Coordinates of C-alpha atoms in Angstrom, one line a residue:
Chain R
M1 CA -32.3 28.3 -2.7
A2 CA -31.2 24.3 -2.7
G3 CA -32.6 24.3 -6.3
W4 CA -30.7 26.8 -7.3
G5 CA -27.2 25.6 -5.8
L6 CA -28.5 22.0 -7.4
L7 CA -28.7 24.0 -10.8
A8 CA -24.9 25.4 -10.6
R9 CA -23.5 21.9 -10.2
L10 CA -25.5 20.4 -12.9
G11 CA -24.0 23.5 -15.0
A12 CA -20.6 22.6 -13.9
R13 CA -21.0 19.4 -14.8
L14 CA -21.7 19.9 -17.9
R15 CA -19.4 22.4 -18.8
A16 CA -15.9 20.4 -17.3
A17 CA -18.4 17.0 -19.4
A18 CA -17.5 19.7 -22.2
V19 CA -14.7 20.1 -21.3
A20 CA -13.0 16.1 -21.4
P21 CA -13.3 15.0 -24.8
G22 CA -14.1 11.3 -25.9
R23 CA -18.0 11.3 -23.7
P24 CA -20.1 14.2 -24.5
L25 CA -23.4 14.4 -22.7
R26 CA -27.0 15.1 -23.9
A27 CA -29.1 16.6 -22.1
V28 CA -32.8 15.5 -21.9
T29 CA -35.5 17.3 -20.6
A30 CA -37.7 15.2 -18.8
A31 CA -40.6 15.9 -19.3
S32 CA -42.5 15.2 -15.7
G33 CA -45.0 17.4 -13.7
H34 CA -43.3 17.6 -10.2
S35 CA -42.4 21.1 -9.5
W36 CA -39.2 20.8 -7.6
Q37 CA -37.5 18.4 -10.5
L38 CA -35.1 20.3 -12.3
G39 CA -35.4 20.7 -16.3
F40 CA -33.0 18.0 -18.0
A41 CA -31.2 15.0 -17.0
A42 CA -28.1 14.5 -18.5
R43 CA -27.4 10.8 -19.9
P44 CA -24.4 10.0 -21.2
V45 CA -24.2 9.0 -25.4
H46 CA -22.8 5.4 -25.4
D47 CA -20.6 6.0 -28.7
A48 CA -17.3 4.9 -27.6
T49 CA -16.3 2.0 -28.7
W50 CA -13.9 -1.3 -28.0
W51 CA -10.3 -0.5 -29.8
H52 CA -10.3 -2.5 -32.6
E53 CA -13.8 -2.7 -33.5
H54 CA -13.7 -1.5 -37.0
L55 CA -10.7 -3.0 -37.7
S56 CA -9.7 -6.6 -39.8
E57 CA -9.1 -9.0 -38.5
E58 CA -5.0 -8.8 -39.8
N59 CA -5.2 -5.8 -39.2
E60 CA -5.4 -6.2 -35.2
Q61 CA -3.2 -9.3 -35.1
F62 CA -0.3 -7.1 -36.5
L63 CA -1.1 -4.0 -34.1
R64 CA -0.4 -6.8 -31.1
K65 CA 2.3 -8.1 -32.0
A66 CA 3.4 -4.5 -33.1
A67 CA 2.8 -3.3 -29.8
A68 CA 4.8 -6.6 -28.3
E69 CA 7.1 -6.4 -29.9
E70 CA 7.6 -2.9 -29.7
Y71 CA 7.0 -2.9 -25.8
R72 CA 10.3 -5.8 -25.4
A73 CA 12.8 -3.1 -27.8
Q74 CA 11.5 -0.1 -25.2
T75 CA 12.7 -2.5 -22.3
A76 CA 15.5 -3.6 -24.1
S77 CA 17.0 0.3 -25.0
K78 CA 16.2 0.7 -21.2
L79 CA 17.9 -2.0 -19.3
C80 CA 21.0 -0.3 -18.8
P81 CA 20.6 3.2 -18.1
L82 CA 23.9 3.9 -16.3
K83 CA 25.5 3.8 -19.5
D84 CA 23.2 5.7 -20.9
E85 CA 23.7 9.3 -19.9
P86 CA 22.8 9.6 -16.5
W87 CA 21.6 12.8 -14.3
P88 CA 24.1 12.8 -12.1
L89 CA 24.5 10.4 -9.2
N90 CA 24.5 12.3 -5.4
E91 CA 25.8 10.5 -2.1
W92 CA 23.2 10.1 0.6
K93 CA 22.7 12.9 2.9
P94 CA 20.6 11.5 5.9
D95 CA 17.8 14.4 5.0
S96 CA 17.5 13.5 1.2
V97 CA 14.4 11.3 0.2
R98 CA 14.5 9.2 -2.4
V99 CA 11.7 7.6 -4.8
G100 CA 10.4 4.8 -3.5
V101 CA 8.9 2.2 -6.1
V102 CA 5.4 0.7 -7.8
A103 CA 4.9 -2.7 -6.6
V104 CA 1.9 -5.7 -7.1
K105 CA 1.1 -7.6 -4.0
L106 CA 1.6 -11.5 -4.3
G107 CA 0.8 -13.0 -1.2
M108 CA 1.2 -13.9 2.2
M109 CA 3.0 -16.5 3.5
P110 CA 5.0 -16.7 7.0
I111 CA 8.7 -16.4 8.0
W112 CA 10.6 -17.2 11.2
T113 CA 13.7 -15.5 13.0
K114 CA 16.6 -16.8 14.4
S115 CA 14.7 -17.2 17.9
G116 CA 11.7 -19.4 17.0
K117 CA 9.0 -16.4 16.8
K118 CA 6.4 -17.1 13.7
H119 CA 5.9 -13.5 11.7
A120 CA 3.5 -13.1 9.1
V121 CA 5.2 -11.4 5.5
T122 CA 4.0 -10.3 2.5
L123 CA 5.4 -10.1 -0.7
L124 CA 5.4 -7.2 -3.2
K125 CA 7.0 -7.8 -6.5
V126 CA 8.3 -4.9 -8.4
Q127 CA 7.1 -5.3 -12.1
D128 CA 7.9 -3.0 -15.2
C129 CA 8.8 -0.6 -12.7
H130 CA 9.6 2.2 -13.9
V131 CA 10.5 6.1 -13.4
L132 CA 8.4 8.0 -15.5
K133 CA 8.3 12.4 -15.9
Y134 CA 10.6 15.1 -13.6
I135 CA 8.8 17.6 -12.3
S136 CA 10.8 19.8 -11.3
K137 CA 10.3 22.7 -8.2
E138 CA 9.0 25.1 -9.4
D139 CA 6.9 23.6 -11.4
S140 CA 5.4 20.8 -9.1
D141 CA 4.1 23.2 -5.9
G142 CA 7.3 24.6 -5.1
K143 CA 8.3 22.4 -2.2
T144 CA 10.0 19.6 -3.6
A145 CA 10.8 17.9 -6.9
K146 CA 8.3 15.3 -8.3
L147 CA 9.4 11.5 -9.6
L148 CA 6.7 10.2 -12.2
V149 CA 7.0 6.6 -11.4
G150 CA 4.0 3.7 -13.0
G151 CA 4.2 0.4 -12.8
K152 CA 3.0 -3.4 -14.6
N153 CA 2.4 -3.0 -18.2
V154 CA -0.4 -3.0 -19.7
S155 CA -2.0 -2.5 -23.0
P156 CA -1.6 0.4 -25.0
F157 CA -4.7 1.3 -27.0
S158 CA -8.1 1.6 -24.6
K159 CA -6.4 5.4 -23.5
S160 CA -5.6 7.8 -25.5
E161 CA -2.9 9.7 -27.4
A162 CA -2.8 12.7 -24.7
E163 CA -2.9 10.5 -22.0
M164 CA -0.3 8.1 -24.0
E165 CA 2.6 11.4 -24.5
I166 CA 4.4 10.2 -21.2
F167 CA 4.6 6.9 -21.6
R168 CA 6.1 8.0 -25.4
E169 CA 8.7 10.9 -24.2
A170 CA 9.6 7.9 -20.6
G171 CA 10.3 5.3 -23.9
V172 CA 8.3 2.7 -21.7
P173 CA 5.5 0.6 -22.6
R174 CA 2.0 2.4 -20.9
K175 CA 1.9 0.9 -16.8
Q176 CA -0.9 0.2 -14.6
K177 CA -0.7 2.7 -12.1
V178 CA 1.3 6.1 -12.2
T179 CA 1.8 7.4 -9.2
S180 CA 4.2 10.0 -7.5
F181 CA 6.9 11.1 -5.8
N182 CA 7.9 14.1 -3.9
V183 CA 12.0 13.2 -3.9
T184 CA 14.1 16.0 -2.7
D185 CA 16.7 17.9 -5.6
D186 CA 20.2 15.3 -5.2
A187 CA 18.0 12.4 -5.2
I188 CA 16.5 12.9 -9.0
I189 CA 16.2 10.1 -12.0
K190 CA 16.2 10.5 -15.5
P191 CA 13.4 9.6 -16.8
G192 CA 12.8 5.9 -18.4
T193 CA 15.1 4.4 -16.0
P194 CA 13.6 0.8 -14.1
L195 CA 13.9 0.5 -10.5
Y196 CA 14.3 -3.0 -9.5
A197 CA 13.4 -4.5 -5.6
A198 CA 17.4 -4.1 -4.3
H199 CA 15.8 -0.4 -4.0
F200 CA 15.8 -1.7 -0.8
R201 CA 17.2 -3.6 1.6
P202 CA 16.3 -5.9 4.5
G203 CA 15.7 -4.2 7.4
Q204 CA 15.1 -0.9 6.3
I205 CA 11.6 0.4 7.3
V206 CA 9.3 0.9 4.3
D207 CA 5.8 3.2 4.3
V208 CA 3.0 0.9 1.5
T209 CA 0.0 2.4 0.4
A210 CA -2.6 1.1 -0.9
K211 CA -6.5 1.2 -2.7
T212 CA -8.1 -0.9 0.0
I213 CA -10.6 -3.7 -1.1
G214 CA -13.7 -2.6 -1.8
K215 CA -16.5 -3.2 0.1
G216 CA -20.2 -1.5 -1.6
F217 CA -22.1 0.6 0.2
Q218 CA -22.2 -1.2 3.6
G219 CA -24.2 -0.1 6.9
V220 CA -23.1 1.4 10.1
M221 CA -22.3 -1.6 11.9
K222 CA -19.8 -3.1 9.6
R223 CA -18.4 0.4 8.1
W224 CA -18.7 2.7 11.4
G225 CA -18.6 -1.1 13.9
F226 CA -21.6 0.7 15.5
K227 CA -22.8 -2.0 17.6
G228 CA -26.6 -2.4 16.5
Q229 CA -29.8 -3.4 18.7
P230 CA -30.4 -6.0 20.3
A231 CA -31.4 -9.1 18.6
S232 CA -35.0 -9.8 20.2
H233 CA -36.6 -8.3 23.4
G234 CA -39.0 -6.7 22.1
Q235 CA -36.7 -4.9 18.9
T236 CA -39.3 -4.0 15.9
K237 CA -37.2 -4.2 13.1
T238 CA -34.1 -2.1 14.9
H239 CA -31.4 -4.8 14.6
R240 CA -28.5 -2.9 12.7
R241 CA -29.5 1.2 12.2
P242 CA -28.0 3.7 13.6
G243 CA -29.8 4.7 16.7
A244 CA -30.0 8.5 17.4
I245 CA -27.9 11.0 14.9
S246 CA -28.3 14.1 16.8
T247 CA -29.1 16.0 19.7
N248 CA -32.2 18.1 20.6
K249 CA -30.3 21.2 20.8
V250 CA -28.2 20.9 18.3
A251 CA -31.3 20.9 16.3
R252 CA -28.8 19.7 13.2
V253 CA -27.2 17.0 11.9
F254 CA -23.1 17.8 12.2
P255 CA -20.8 17.3 8.8
G256 CA -19.1 14.1 8.6
K257 CA -21.7 12.1 10.8
K258 CA -20.9 8.2 10.5
M259 CA -23.8 7.0 8.4
P260 CA -24.2 4.3 5.9
G261 CA -22.4 4.1 2.7
K262 CA -19.3 2.8 0.3
M263 CA -17.2 1.4 2.1
G264 CA -13.6 0.8 1.0
N265 CA -11.9 1.5 -2.2
I266 CA -10.5 4.4 -0.9
Y267 CA -6.3 4.8 -0.9
R268 CA -4.8 3.8 2.6
T269 CA -1.0 4.0 4.2
S270 CA 0.3 0.9 6.3
F271 CA 3.0 2.8 7.8
A272 CA 6.0 1.7 9.3
L273 CA 6.5 -2.0 8.2
K274 CA 10.1 -4.2 7.6
V275 CA 12.0 -5.9 5.1
W276 CA 13.1 -9.5 6.2
R277 CA 13.9 -10.3 2.3
I278 CA 14.8 -9.1 -0.8
N279 CA 14.4 -11.6 -3.6
T280 CA 16.8 -9.7 -7.0
K281 CA 15.7 -12.7 -9.9
H282 CA 11.8 -12.4 -9.3
D283 CA 12.0 -8.4 -7.5
I284 CA 10.5 -9.5 -5.0
I285 CA 10.0 -7.5 -1.3
Y286 CA 9.0 -9.7 1.8
V287 CA 7.6 -7.2 4.2
H288 CA 6.0 -7.3 7.6
G289 CA 2.3 -7.8 8.3
S290 CA -0.7 -6.9 5.6
V291 CA -0.7 -4.0 3.4
P292 CA -4.0 -2.6 2.6
G293 CA -5.6 -4.3 -0.6
H294 CA -6.3 -7.4 -2.3
T295 CA -4.3 -10.0 -4.2
N296 CA -2.9 -8.2 -7.2
C297 CA -3.4 -4.4 -6.5
L298 CA -1.1 -3.0 -7.4
V299 CA 0.8 -0.9 -3.9
K300 CA 3.1 2.1 -3.6
V301 CA 6.8 1.9 -1.2
R302 CA 8.3 3.9 -0.3
D303 CA 11.0 5.1 2.6
T304 CA 9.0 5.7 5.6
K305 CA 8.3 9.2 6.6
L306 CA 8.5 8.2 10.6
S307 CA 11.8 9.9 12.2
I308 CA 12.0 7.4 14.6
Y309 CA 13.5 4.9 11.7
K310 CA 15.6 6.9 10.3
D311 CA 18.5 4.4 11.4
C312 CA 17.4 2.4 9.7
N313 CA 17.4 3.7 6.2
K314 CA 20.7 4.5 6.8
N315 CA 23.0 4.6 3.3
P316 CA 20.4 3.3 1.7
P317 CA 21.0 2.4 -2.5
F318 CA 21.2 6.3 -3.8
P319 CA 19.3 7.0 -5.9
T320 CA 18.1 4.1 -6.7
F321 CA 19.6 0.5 -7.4
F322 CA 21.3 0.2 -10.6
A323 CA 21.3 -3.4 -11.8
D324 CA 24.2 -2.6 -15.1
G325 CA 26.5 -1.0 -11.9
D326 CA 29.3 -2.8 -10.8
E327 CA 27.5 -4.1 -7.4
K328 CA 26.4 -8.3 -8.5
L329 CA 23.9 -8.9 -6.0
P330 CA 23.1 -12.5 -4.8
E331 CA 19.6 -14.3 -5.5
D332 CA 18.8 -13.6 -1.9
L333 CA 19.9 -11.0 0.4
Y334 CA 18.1 -11.6 4.6
D335 CA 17.5 -9.8 7.0
P336 CA 19.9 -11.1 10.5
D337 CA 17.4 -11.3 12.1
M338 CA 15.6 -14.0 10.3
F339 CA 15.9 -17.6 9.6
Q340 CA 17.3 -19.0 7.1
F341 CA 15.8 -22.5 5.7
T342 CA 20.0 -23.5 5.3
D343 CA 20.4 -23.5 8.5
P344 CA 19.8 -26.7 11.1
S345 CA 16.4 -26.2 13.9
V346 CA 16.4 -24.0 16.3
T347 CA 18.2 -24.8 19.8
Y348 CA 17.5 -23.1 22.7
A349 CA 21.3 -24.0 24.1
Chain K
M1 CA 10.5 -90.9 -21.9
A2 CA 11.8 -91.6 -19.1
A3 CA 14.1 -88.3 -19.2
A4 CA 11.0 -86.3 -20.6
C5 CA 9.1 -87.3 -17.8
G6 CA 12.0 -85.6 -15.4
R7 CA 11.8 -83.1 -17.7
A8 CA 8.4 -81.8 -16.8
V9 CA 8.7 -82.3 -14.0
L10 CA 11.4 -80.0 -13.1
R11 CA 9.1 -77.2 -14.9
G12 CA 6.7 -78.5 -13.4
A13 CA 8.1 -78.4 -9.4
R14 CA 9.3 -74.2 -10.7
S15 CA 6.0 -73.1 -11.6
G16 CA 3.4 -74.6 -9.4
R17 CA 1.7 -76.8 -11.7
W18 CA 2.0 -80.5 -12.8
F19 CA 3.3 -80.9 -16.7
S20 CA 2.5 -84.2 -16.7
S21 CA -0.7 -83.0 -19.8
S22 CA 2.2 -82.1 -21.5
A23 CA 4.3 -85.7 -20.7
C24 CA 0.3 -87.2 -21.3
R25 CA -0.4 -85.5 -25.0
M26 CA 3.3 -86.6 -25.6
S27 CA 2.3 -90.4 -25.0
S28 CA -1.2 -90.4 -26.8
D29 CA -1.3 -88.5 -29.2
G30 CA 2.2 -89.8 -30.7
E31 CA 3.2 -86.8 -32.3
P32 CA 5.5 -84.7 -30.8
T33 CA 4.1 -81.7 -29.2
K34 CA 5.1 -78.4 -29.3
F35 CA 8.2 -76.8 -26.7
Q36 CA 5.5 -75.4 -23.5
P37 CA 7.8 -72.4 -22.6
P38 CA 7.4 -72.2 -18.8
P39 CA 5.7 -68.6 -17.6
K40 CA 8.0 -65.9 -17.3
P41 CA 8.6 -65.5 -13.3
V42 CA 6.8 -62.5 -11.8
I43 CA 10.4 -60.3 -10.0
I44 CA 9.5 -57.5 -8.0
D45 CA 11.1 -54.6 -7.8
K46 CA 10.8 -52.9 -4.6
Q47 CA 12.5 -49.6 -6.5
R48 CA 10.5 -49.1 -8.9
Q49 CA 7.8 -49.7 -6.7
R50 CA 8.9 -46.9 -4.1
E51 CA 8.5 -45.2 -7.3
E52 CA 5.9 -45.4 -9.3
R53 CA 3.8 -44.5 -5.7
R54 CA 3.6 -41.2 -5.2
F55 CA 3.1 -39.2 -2.8
L56 CA 2.7 -36.0 -2.7
S57 CA 2.1 -33.9 0.6
P58 CA -1.4 -32.4 0.0
E59 CA 0.2 -28.6 1.7
F60 CA 2.4 -28.7 -1.9
I61 CA -1.1 -28.1 -3.9
P62 CA -2.5 -24.9 -3.8
P63 CA -5.1 -23.8 -3.4
R64 CA -7.8 -22.7 -6.1
G65 CA -8.3 -19.2 -6.5
R66 CA -6.6 -16.0 -8.5
T67 CA -2.9 -15.5 -6.8
D68 CA 0.4 -15.8 -9.2
P69 CA 2.0 -19.2 -9.1
L70 CA 4.9 -17.5 -8.7
K71 CA 4.8 -17.1 -4.9
F72 CA 3.4 -20.7 -4.5
Y73 CA 6.6 -21.3 -6.6
M74 CA 8.6 -18.6 -3.8
E75 CA 6.8 -20.7 -1.3
R76 CA 7.7 -24.4 -2.6
K77 CA 11.5 -23.2 -3.0
D78 CA 11.6 -22.1 0.2
M79 CA 10.1 -26.1 1.0
I80 CA 12.1 -28.3 -0.5
Q81 CA 15.1 -26.2 1.2
R82 CA 13.4 -27.3 4.3
R83 CA 13.3 -30.9 3.7
K84 CA 16.2 -31.4 1.8
V85 CA 18.1 -29.8 5.3
F86 CA 15.3 -32.0 7.5
N87 CA 13.7 -34.5 6.6
I88 CA 9.8 -34.3 7.4
P89 CA 8.0 -38.1 6.3
E90 CA 5.2 -39.2 4.5
F91 CA 2.8 -39.1 7.6
Y92 CA -1.3 -39.1 6.8
V93 CA -4.5 -38.8 9.1
G94 CA -4.7 -41.1 11.2
S95 CA -0.9 -42.2 11.1
I96 CA 0.9 -42.2 15.1
L97 CA 4.3 -39.8 15.3
A98 CA 6.4 -38.4 18.1
V99 CA 7.8 -34.9 17.6
T100 CA 10.2 -33.0 19.1
T101 CA 10.6 -29.1 19.4
A102 CA 13.4 -27.2 20.8
D103 CA 11.6 -25.7 24.1
P104 CA 13.6 -22.9 26.3
Y105 CA 11.8 -23.3 29.4
A106 CA 12.3 -27.0 29.5
D107 CA 14.3 -29.9 31.5
G108 CA 17.4 -30.4 28.2
K109 CA 15.5 -28.0 26.2
T110 CA 13.4 -30.5 23.6
N111 CA 10.5 -31.0 24.2
R112 CA 8.3 -35.0 23.2
F113 CA 5.4 -36.1 22.1
V114 CA 3.3 -38.5 21.2
G115 CA 0.4 -38.6 19.4
I116 CA -2.0 -39.7 16.3
C117 CA -2.7 -37.2 14.0
I118 CA -6.2 -36.4 13.5
Q119 CA -5.9 -33.6 11.0
R120 CA -3.4 -31.7 8.4
G121 CA -4.1 -28.0 7.4
G122 CA -2.8 -25.4 6.0
R123 CA -1.1 -24.5 2.8
G124 CA 2.7 -24.3 2.2
L125 CA 5.0 -23.1 4.9
G126 CA 2.0 -22.0 7.3
A127 CA 1.2 -26.0 7.5
T128 CA -0.1 -27.4 10.3
F129 CA -1.2 -30.6 12.0
V130 CA -2.6 -31.9 14.8
L131 CA -1.6 -34.9 16.9
R132 CA -3.9 -36.1 19.9
N133 CA -3.3 -38.3 23.4
V134 CA -4.4 -39.1 26.0
I135 CA -2.5 -38.4 29.1
E136 CA -3.1 -39.4 32.3
D137 CA -7.0 -39.2 31.8
Q138 CA -6.4 -35.2 30.3
G139 CA -6.8 -35.6 26.7
V140 CA -4.7 -33.6 25.0
E141 CA -3.5 -32.2 21.4
I142 CA -1.5 -30.0 19.7
C143 CA -1.4 -27.9 17.5
Y144 CA 2.7 -28.7 15.1
E145 CA 3.3 -26.1 12.1
L146 CA 5.0 -29.1 9.1
Y147 CA 7.7 -25.8 8.6
S148 CA 8.7 -24.5 12.2
P149 CA 12.3 -23.7 12.7
R150 CA 11.8 -25.3 16.0
I151 CA 11.0 -29.2 15.4
Q152 CA 14.4 -30.3 15.6
E153 CA 12.7 -34.4 14.7
I154 CA 9.5 -36.0 13.6
T155 CA 9.3 -40.1 13.1
V156 CA 6.5 -41.9 12.1
L157 CA 5.9 -44.7 15.0
K158 CA 3.3 -46.4 13.3
L159 CA 2.5 -45.1 9.4
E160 CA -1.6 -46.4 8.1
K161 CA -4.9 -44.2 6.8
R162 CA -8.5 -44.6 8.6
L163 CA -11.3 -43.7 7.1
D164 CA -11.6 -40.3 7.5
D165 CA -9.7 -37.4 7.2
N166 CA -10.2 -35.4 9.8
L167 CA -10.7 -37.8 12.7
M168 CA -11.2 -34.7 14.9
Y169 CA -14.7 -37.0 16.0
L170 CA -11.9 -39.0 18.3
R171 CA -12.8 -36.5 20.8
D172 CA -16.0 -37.5 21.5
A173 CA -15.0 -40.6 21.2
L174 CA -13.8 -43.0 24.2
P175 CA -10.7 -42.4 25.7
E176 CA -9.0 -45.5 24.8
Y177 CA -9.1 -44.6 20.8
S178 CA -7.2 -41.9 21.7
T179 CA -4.3 -43.5 24.2
F180 CA -1.1 -43.6 23.2
D181 CA 2.4 -45.0 25.3
M182 CA 4.3 -42.4 25.1
N183 CA 7.3 -45.2 24.5
M184 CA 5.8 -47.0 21.6
K185 CA 8.5 -48.6 19.6
P186 CA 7.8 -47.8 15.4
V187 CA 6.2 -50.8 13.8
S188 CA 8.1 -51.4 10.7
H189 CA 7.2 -50.5 8.0
L190 CA 8.2 -51.6 5.0
D191 CA 8.5 -49.2 1.1
H192 CA 6.7 -50.9 -1.0
E193 CA 3.8 -51.7 0.7
E194 CA 0.5 -49.6 -0.2
I195 CA -0.5 -48.1 3.3
P196 CA -2.3 -50.6 5.1
V197 CA -5.9 -48.8 5.9
N198 CA -7.6 -49.0 9.3
K199 CA -10.8 -49.6 9.4
L200 CA -11.1 -49.5 12.6
Q201 CA -15.2 -48.1 14.2
V202 CA -14.9 -45.8 17.2
R203 CA -17.7 -46.3 20.1
M204 CA -18.6 -43.2 21.1
K205 CA -19.0 -41.2 24.0
P206 CA -22.7 -40.1 25.2
K207 CA -24.0 -37.5 23.5
P208 CA -24.3 -34.4 23.8
W209 CA -21.0 -34.7 21.6
S210 CA -18.5 -31.0 20.5
K211 CA -20.6 -32.2 16.9
R212 CA -23.4 -33.8 15.0
W213 CA -21.0 -36.1 13.6
E214 CA -23.8 -38.7 12.5
R215 CA -25.3 -35.7 10.3
P216 CA -24.6 -36.0 6.1
K217 CA -22.1 -32.3 6.1
Y218 CA -18.8 -34.6 7.9
N219 CA -18.9 -38.0 6.3
I220 CA -18.1 -39.7 8.7
K221 CA -17.5 -42.8 8.0
G222 CA -15.1 -44.3 11.1
I223 CA -17.9 -43.9 14.1
K224 CA -20.3 -47.6 14.7
F225 CA -23.4 -45.0 15.7
E226 CA -25.2 -47.0 18.4
L227 CA -28.1 -44.3 17.9
P228 CA -31.4 -45.5 17.1
E229 CA -32.8 -45.5 14.2
E230 CA -35.2 -42.2 14.2
K231 CA -31.8 -40.4 15.4
M232 CA -30.5 -41.9 12.0
K233 CA -32.8 -41.3 9.8
E234 CA -33.3 -37.6 11.5
A235 CA -29.7 -36.4 10.7
Q236 CA -30.1 -37.3 7.0
K237 CA -33.0 -34.1 6.6
W238 CA -29.7 -32.0 6.5
Q239 CA -28.2 -34.0 3.2
K240 CA -27.7 -32.1 0.1
P241 CA -27.0 -34.7 -2.4
W242 CA -27.0 -31.6 -4.8
L243 CA -23.3 -30.5 -3.9
E244 CA -21.5 -34.3 -5.4
F245 CA -22.8 -33.0 -8.6
D246 CA -22.4 -28.9 -8.2
M247 CA -19.5 -28.0 -11.7
L248 CA -18.3 -25.4 -9.6
R249 CA -17.0 -27.0 -6.4
E250 CA -14.9 -28.9 -8.7
Y251 CA -11.1 -29.1 -7.9
D252 CA -9.7 -31.7 -10.5
T253 CA -5.5 -31.5 -8.9
S254 CA -4.7 -34.1 -10.8
K255 CA -1.8 -32.8 -13.5
I256 CA -1.1 -29.7 -11.9
E257 CA -0.1 -32.6 -8.1
E258 CA 1.4 -35.0 -11.1
K259 CA 4.1 -31.5 -12.6
I260 CA 4.2 -30.3 -8.4
W261 CA 5.4 -33.8 -7.6
R262 CA 8.0 -33.7 -10.6
E263 CA 9.4 -30.7 -9.4
V264 CA 9.9 -31.7 -5.5
S265 CA 11.0 -34.8 -6.1
E266 CA 13.9 -34.0 -8.6
E267 CA 14.5 -31.1 -6.6
L268 CA 15.0 -33.0 -3.9
K269 CA 17.0 -35.0 -5.9
K270 CA 19.6 -33.2 -5.9

């Protein structure tokens, strides 16, 4: 019975591989004598190559320069979204959910409040963030409209033409991370609009989602926090093992039992982080506390889902902040509680 | 002849050497010797010497890593901004400082502490320094953040360096080496002079110590070890002589320091 399940799964994998282009799997019959092993073992064929292996040096240099120029032209053409027939701008209502932003985690820094208390903040840089696509309510899954947003330009050469379609239609360079935001109908934005750090304001509360740092295959003590066994007093070869995995009567192991396995490299969200400061010149958001992910990883920032903080997120720039609009913001926006270094030292009078 | 001698005497008095030799030469040779110009006077230009001695506070130097330099730039901007409003003087590990902080629970809302700086840690805005003093036979160490807004004044009472970068061994040294008068008067230090290095060798309390300071990994030069020879030899067992040739550990900060020093000094002048 188990053998049938394995066969079915392998068959499904082969079929899926045949559909997905670029990496055909060749089934090689394993000539082994074990009766329990199945007929074939699939091995990927290494005929994929890097994009300029079959190009001459001149062509490669030309393509690189052409791509860079195209990027510059595309970025320049999208700098004035308000003059480019934007979709109708609506007023913010307490029920509206607006887009978020894709940012790069730069690192962490201490800040002080006006009362002298110290907090740690994470710097998130909004680098080349553009809206890529609008998926209407009916097309997505009937409940909310979706907006695909991409951040941080990367090289266009290692992606297939089909995958580059979204970027070509939006008229933006290829992005490293593409995420979707569920958005109400009054907050939809035209694809190609750039998003900036000023989309958020100091005092707002945000959620940040990112892939946690991958730790690889880890044992049960690090992964689940088990206590292990004592280091001495007669323990034979058992110091970091899980111990018992089930009881006698149950006669099986429950699905989802905590066991060793791959740890990290999964999406996790930090909820309700306060925005302390926005730098409009370099597009940096200073967000309270820590954020999942390693330095220079791409994170998804959006307004909090938690209803307790509804008051803090009132009247945000809606649907987003347009740099070519009427508002001219100063270079740094601070939360009123935050100690700015232009002020003299704190005194308790 | 007398006039020539007189001129020679004058020249000699200025430079501190008698130029009677030239006068003698004139008389013995009988030919007029060439005019020897006096040696150029050495002028100590204090302004230029002050500029030549560049000091960059260690917390400006970014640590080695894959962080974006933009993050360090943003931090440096904040640090320079704080330094424009509040003066953070130049000091080293081993200098004696007096720090006044704002304290909501103290009389007069300020708190003054005098101590020797035993450690400077951290980079960027979170840079710290630890001051140590012995007050009424109790050793007290306070770790201050350089850029905390609660600090109201930092005065350097005595600017000097010691033989080590880290004076944590003062915890195991005799208390007299960590005692400093709370009302100590500042010792003047001229701008253009080199920072004096105090080559004091400290005497320790009997073992056990908090750390085995005789081991080569701490590389301490400021302790007068009165341990027997076998103990010192045994400590050398933990030596790692290959560490100094490890190329992966090299971190040459000279160019980075130059660039940052120029940037910081230009900003501070504005």
